[in-house]
XYZ file of C-alpha atoms in Angstrom:
352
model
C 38.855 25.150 -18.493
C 37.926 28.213 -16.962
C 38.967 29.202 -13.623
C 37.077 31.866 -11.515
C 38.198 33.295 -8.185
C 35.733 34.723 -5.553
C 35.748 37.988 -6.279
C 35.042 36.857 -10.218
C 31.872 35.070 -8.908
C 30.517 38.304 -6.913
C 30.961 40.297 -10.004
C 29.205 37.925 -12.485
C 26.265 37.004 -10.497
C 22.845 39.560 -10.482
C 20.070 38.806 -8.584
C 17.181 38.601 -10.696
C 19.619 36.124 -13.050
C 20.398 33.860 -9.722
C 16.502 34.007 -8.927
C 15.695 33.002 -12.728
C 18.070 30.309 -12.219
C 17.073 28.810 -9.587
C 13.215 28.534 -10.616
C 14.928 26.752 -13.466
C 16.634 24.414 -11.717
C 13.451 23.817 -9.295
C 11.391 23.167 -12.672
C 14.160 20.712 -14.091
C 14.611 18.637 -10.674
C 10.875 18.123 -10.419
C 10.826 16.515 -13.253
C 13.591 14.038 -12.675
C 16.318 16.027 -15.155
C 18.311 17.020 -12.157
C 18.138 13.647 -9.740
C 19.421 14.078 -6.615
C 22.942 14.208 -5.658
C 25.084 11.621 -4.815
C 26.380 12.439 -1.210
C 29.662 11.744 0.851
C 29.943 13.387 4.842
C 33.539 13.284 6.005
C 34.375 14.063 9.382
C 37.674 14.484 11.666
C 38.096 15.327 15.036
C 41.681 16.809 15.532
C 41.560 19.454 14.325
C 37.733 19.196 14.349
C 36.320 19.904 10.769
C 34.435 18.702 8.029
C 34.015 18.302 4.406
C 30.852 17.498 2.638
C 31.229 16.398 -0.887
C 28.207 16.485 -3.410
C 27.743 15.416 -7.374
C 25.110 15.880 -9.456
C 24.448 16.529 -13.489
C 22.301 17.617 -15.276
C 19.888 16.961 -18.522
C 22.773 14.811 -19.810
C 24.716 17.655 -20.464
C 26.493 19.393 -16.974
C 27.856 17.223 -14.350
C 29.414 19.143 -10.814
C 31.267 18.225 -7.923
C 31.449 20.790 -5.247
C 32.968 20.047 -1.810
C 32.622 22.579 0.992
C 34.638 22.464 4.283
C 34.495 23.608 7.678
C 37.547 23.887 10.021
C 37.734 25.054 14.054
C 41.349 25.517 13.941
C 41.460 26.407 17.680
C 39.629 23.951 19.939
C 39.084 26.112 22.154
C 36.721 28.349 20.061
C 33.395 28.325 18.474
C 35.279 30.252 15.323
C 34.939 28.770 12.181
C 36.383 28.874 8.963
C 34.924 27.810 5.846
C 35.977 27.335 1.935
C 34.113 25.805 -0.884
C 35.287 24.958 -4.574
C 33.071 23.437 -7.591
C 34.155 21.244 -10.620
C 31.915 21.719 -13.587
C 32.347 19.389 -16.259
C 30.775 19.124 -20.118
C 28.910 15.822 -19.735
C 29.152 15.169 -23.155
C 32.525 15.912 -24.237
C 34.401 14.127 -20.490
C 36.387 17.757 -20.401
C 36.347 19.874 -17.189
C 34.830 23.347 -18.079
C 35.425 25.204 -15.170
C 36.883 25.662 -12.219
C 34.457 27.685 -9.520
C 35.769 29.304 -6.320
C 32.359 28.872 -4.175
C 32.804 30.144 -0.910
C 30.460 33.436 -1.578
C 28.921 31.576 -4.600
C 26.712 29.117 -2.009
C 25.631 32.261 -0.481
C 24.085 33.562 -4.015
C 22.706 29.937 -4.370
C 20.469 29.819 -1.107
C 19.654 33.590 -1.147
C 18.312 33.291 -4.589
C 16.800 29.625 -3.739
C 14.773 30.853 -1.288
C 13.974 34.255 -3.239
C 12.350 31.938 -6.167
C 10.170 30.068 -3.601
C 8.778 33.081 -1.701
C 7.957 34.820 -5.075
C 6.279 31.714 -5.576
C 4.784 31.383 -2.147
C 3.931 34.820 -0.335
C 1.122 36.675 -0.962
C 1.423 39.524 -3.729
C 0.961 42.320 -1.409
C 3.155 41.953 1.898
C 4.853 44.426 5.047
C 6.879 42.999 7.214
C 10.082 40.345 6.902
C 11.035 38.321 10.242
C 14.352 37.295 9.373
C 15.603 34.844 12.278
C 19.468 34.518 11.927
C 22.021 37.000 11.863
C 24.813 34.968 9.678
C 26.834 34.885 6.672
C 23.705 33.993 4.419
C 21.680 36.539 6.010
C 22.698 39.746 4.589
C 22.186 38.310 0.623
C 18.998 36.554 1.769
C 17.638 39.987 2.441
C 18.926 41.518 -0.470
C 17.787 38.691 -2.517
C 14.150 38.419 -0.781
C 13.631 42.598 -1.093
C 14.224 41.794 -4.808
C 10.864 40.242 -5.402
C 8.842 41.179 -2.565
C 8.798 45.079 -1.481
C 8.881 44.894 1.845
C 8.168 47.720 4.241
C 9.955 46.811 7.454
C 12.164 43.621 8.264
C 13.235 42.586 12.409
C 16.632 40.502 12.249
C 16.348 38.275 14.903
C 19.466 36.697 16.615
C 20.715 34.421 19.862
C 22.026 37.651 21.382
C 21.857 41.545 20.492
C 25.342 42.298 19.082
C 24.882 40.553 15.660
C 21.873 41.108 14.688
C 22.268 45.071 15.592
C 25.502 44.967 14.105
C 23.732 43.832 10.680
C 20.768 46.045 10.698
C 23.315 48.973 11.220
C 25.391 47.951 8.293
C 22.108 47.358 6.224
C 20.517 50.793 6.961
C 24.043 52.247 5.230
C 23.529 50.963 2.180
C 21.531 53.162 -0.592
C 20.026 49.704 -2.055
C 17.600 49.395 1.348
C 17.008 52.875 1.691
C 12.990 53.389 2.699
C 13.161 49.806 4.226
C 12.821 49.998 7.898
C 15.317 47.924 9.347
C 15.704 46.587 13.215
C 17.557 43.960 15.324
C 15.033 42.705 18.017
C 15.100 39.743 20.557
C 11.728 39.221 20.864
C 11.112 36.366 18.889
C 7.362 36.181 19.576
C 6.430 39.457 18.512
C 8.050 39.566 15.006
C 6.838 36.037 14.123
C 3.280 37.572 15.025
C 3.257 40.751 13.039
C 5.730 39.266 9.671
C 4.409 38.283 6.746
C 7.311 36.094 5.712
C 9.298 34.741 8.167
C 12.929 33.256 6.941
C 14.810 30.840 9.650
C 18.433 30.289 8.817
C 19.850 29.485 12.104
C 22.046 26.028 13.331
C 19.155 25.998 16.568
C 18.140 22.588 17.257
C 15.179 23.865 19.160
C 12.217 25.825 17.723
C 13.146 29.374 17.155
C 9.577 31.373 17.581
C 6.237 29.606 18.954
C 4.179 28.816 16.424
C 0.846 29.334 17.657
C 1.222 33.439 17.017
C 1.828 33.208 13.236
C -0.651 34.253 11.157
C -3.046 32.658 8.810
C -1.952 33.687 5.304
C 1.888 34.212 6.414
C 4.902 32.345 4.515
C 7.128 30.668 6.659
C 10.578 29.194 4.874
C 12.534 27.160 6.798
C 16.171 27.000 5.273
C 18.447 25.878 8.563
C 19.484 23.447 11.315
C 19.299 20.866 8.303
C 19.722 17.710 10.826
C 17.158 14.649 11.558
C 17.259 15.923 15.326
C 17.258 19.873 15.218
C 13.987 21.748 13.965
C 13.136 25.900 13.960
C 9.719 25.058 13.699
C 7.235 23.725 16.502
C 4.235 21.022 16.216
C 1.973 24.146 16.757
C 2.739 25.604 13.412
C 3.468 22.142 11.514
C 0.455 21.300 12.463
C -1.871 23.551 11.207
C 0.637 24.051 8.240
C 0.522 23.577 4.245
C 4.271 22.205 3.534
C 6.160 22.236 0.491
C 9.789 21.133 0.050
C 12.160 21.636 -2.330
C 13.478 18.032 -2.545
C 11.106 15.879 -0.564
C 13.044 12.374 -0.135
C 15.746 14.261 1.650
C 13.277 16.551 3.482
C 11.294 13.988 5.130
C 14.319 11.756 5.698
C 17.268 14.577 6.689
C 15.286 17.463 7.890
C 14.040 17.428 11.434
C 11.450 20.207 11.130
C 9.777 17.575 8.786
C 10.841 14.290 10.123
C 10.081 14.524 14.033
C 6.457 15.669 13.391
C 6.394 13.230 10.750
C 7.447 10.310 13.469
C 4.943 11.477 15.692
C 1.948 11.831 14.054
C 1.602 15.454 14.329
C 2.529 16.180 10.409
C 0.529 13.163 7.804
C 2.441 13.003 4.746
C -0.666 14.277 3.124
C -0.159 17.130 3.810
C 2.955 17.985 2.280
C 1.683 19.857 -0.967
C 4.659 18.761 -3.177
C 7.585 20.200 -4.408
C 8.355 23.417 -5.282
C 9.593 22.721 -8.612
C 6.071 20.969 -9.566
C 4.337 23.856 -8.687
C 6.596 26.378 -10.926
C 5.673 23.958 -13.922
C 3.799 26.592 -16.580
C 0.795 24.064 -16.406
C 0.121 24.423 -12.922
C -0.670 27.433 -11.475
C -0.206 27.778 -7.817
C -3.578 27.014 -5.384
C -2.606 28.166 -2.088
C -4.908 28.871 0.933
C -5.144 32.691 1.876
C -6.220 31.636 5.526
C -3.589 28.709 6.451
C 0.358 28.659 7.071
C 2.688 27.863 3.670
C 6.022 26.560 5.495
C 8.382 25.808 2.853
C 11.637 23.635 3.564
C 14.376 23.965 2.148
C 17.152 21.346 2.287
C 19.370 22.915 -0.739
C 19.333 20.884 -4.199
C 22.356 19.808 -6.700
C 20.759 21.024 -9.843
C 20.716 24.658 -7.641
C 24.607 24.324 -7.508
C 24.675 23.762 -11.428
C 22.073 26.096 -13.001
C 23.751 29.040 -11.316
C 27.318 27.774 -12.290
C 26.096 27.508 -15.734
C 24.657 30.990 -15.547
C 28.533 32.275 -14.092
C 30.282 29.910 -16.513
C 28.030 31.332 -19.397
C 28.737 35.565 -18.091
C 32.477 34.522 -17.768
C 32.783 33.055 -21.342
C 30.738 36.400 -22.019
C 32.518 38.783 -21.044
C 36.161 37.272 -21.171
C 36.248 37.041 -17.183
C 39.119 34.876 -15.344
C 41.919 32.393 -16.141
C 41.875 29.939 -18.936
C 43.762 26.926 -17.925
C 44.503 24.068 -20.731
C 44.627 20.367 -18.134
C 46.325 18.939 -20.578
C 49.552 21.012 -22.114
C 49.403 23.272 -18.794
C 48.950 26.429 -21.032
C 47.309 29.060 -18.627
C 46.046 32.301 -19.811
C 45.212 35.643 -18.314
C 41.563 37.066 -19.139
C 40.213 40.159 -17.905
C 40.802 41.142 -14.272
C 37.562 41.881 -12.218
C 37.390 43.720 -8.784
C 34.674 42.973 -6.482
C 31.916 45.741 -6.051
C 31.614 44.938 -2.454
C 28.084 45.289 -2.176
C 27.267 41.975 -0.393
C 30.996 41.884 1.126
C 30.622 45.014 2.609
C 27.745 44.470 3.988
C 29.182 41.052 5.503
C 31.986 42.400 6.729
C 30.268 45.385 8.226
C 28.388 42.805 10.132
C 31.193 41.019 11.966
């Protein structure tokens, strides 16, 4: 079994790989050879935390367990802390093949999710990124989304000033976004009106931008406040929106940007255009609208989870990267150490 730590993981993982991966795994779940995960919620209250545990395989042949948890040590603070490990197993032979630390891995897994659906989604030729959110995701969901779109100019948007400047500042450092024009605003309206692509990853549980000002022809991906009561989008843009999901059982059941209009009559389940994986199949091209809203929702999939730990897994074995740990005698063995470049950490951590 192999075991990789978290700076391992940040090492093996390259962007256009994760973003290859993950149209894979869209493909392979829309056609039923990734089902959906079997899912367990676990909640305390002292201290107040939570884990959520998920399972999944895989064309017969990978089965994972990941479980990611959230802690507020001090009650008397919004801070939270948050670890995440996975369990790949070889589905064929019952032996665990590796051990996964996942903490900065999930990051990799959205930020390239969501790349792979606006490459699918956005129009060929776009400016400007709205990116509402100013968290841990956000800094390799740029990164990730400048990877297959050139964008011009991209407005962080955040609940107050000091994140989202904080961000842009460490962002305009780095040589990798040079010639991008990069700015922290809190004027929701007016970036929603002049973007593109606009990218919510926020925990509101109101809308985050009014949805009458978007454009026709913009993307809109909605990747946060995953809950049946919170939504970032309004009835004004649902409504006049073409909506693809990325698992649609869970979207129109767990997600409330989906759900609530769905309840109300304001989004028909017509028009949700499908999955995202069915329209990455080679025999069917993509027929989108130039003049109407794509919103794309994004609830996260398994088969995500295990077609980038199979990519890792695969590098690792490649390259001789991490510990190799024998379950059964207890032999453990030394591979080759690997430092962290830092490029996503430091832009994280310049961000705090």
């Amino acid at each position: 079994m192999r075991i990789l730590c978290e700076a391992d993981v940040e090492r093996l993982i390259e962007p256009a790989a994760a973003v290859a991966a993950m149209r894979d795994a869209y493909r392979r779940h829309a056609v039923g050879a990734m089902p959906a995960p079997g899912r367990l919620d676990l909640g305390r209250s002292t201290p107040k935390g939570s884990v959520l545990l998920l399972a999944g395989h895989s064309d017969g042949a990978s089965f994972a367990m990941k479980a990611n948890m959230h802690v507020y040590p001090d009650p008397g603070s919004r801070q939270r802390l948050a670890a995440s490990m996975m369990l790949l197993w070889d589905a064929v032979r019952c032996v665990p093949e590796a051990m996964i630390a996942t903490t900065r891995f999930n990051n990799h897994r959205t930020a390239a999710g969501l790349a792979a659906a606006v490459d699918a989604l956005a129009p060929a030729r776009v400016r400007k990124l709205a990116l509402f959110g100013a968290g841990k995701i956000a800094p390799a969901a740029i990164r990730y989304l400048l990877s297959v779109r050139g964008f011009k100019a991209i407005d962080i948007v955040g609940k107050g000033s000091a994140r989202a400047s904080a961000l842009a500042d460490a962002l305009r450092q780095q040589s990798s976004f040079s010639g991008v024009d990069i700015r922290a605003s809190l004027d929701a309206e007016a970036c929603a009106a002049d973007a593109d692509v606009i990218v919510t990853l926020t925990t509101s549980d109101t809308p985050v931008f009014p949805g009458r000002v978007v454009r026709n022809g913009a993307l809109v991906v909605l990747a946060g406040a995953n809950r049946p009561s919170a939504r970032e989008a309004d009835d004004d843009l649902i409504s006049r929106a073409m909506v693809f999901v990325d698992h649609r059982e869970s979207c129109v059941q767990r997600a409330g940007d989906l759900c609530i209009p769905l309840q109300s009559g304001v989004l028909s389940p017509d028009r949700i255009a499908g999955e995202i994986g069915s329209l990455l199949q080679p025999a069917t091209p993509a027929r989108l609208d130039a003049n109407a809203v794509t919103v794309f929702k994004s609830m996260g999939v398994i088969g995500q989870d295990i077609a980038l730990a199979e990519l890792v897994v695969s590098r690792a074995e490649e390259s001789g990267v991490g510990i190799e740990f024998d379950p059964v005698t207890g032999h453990c063995e030394m591979l080759q150490a690997i430092q962290s470049s830092g490029s996503t950490d430091a832009v994280m951590a310049g961000a705090k």
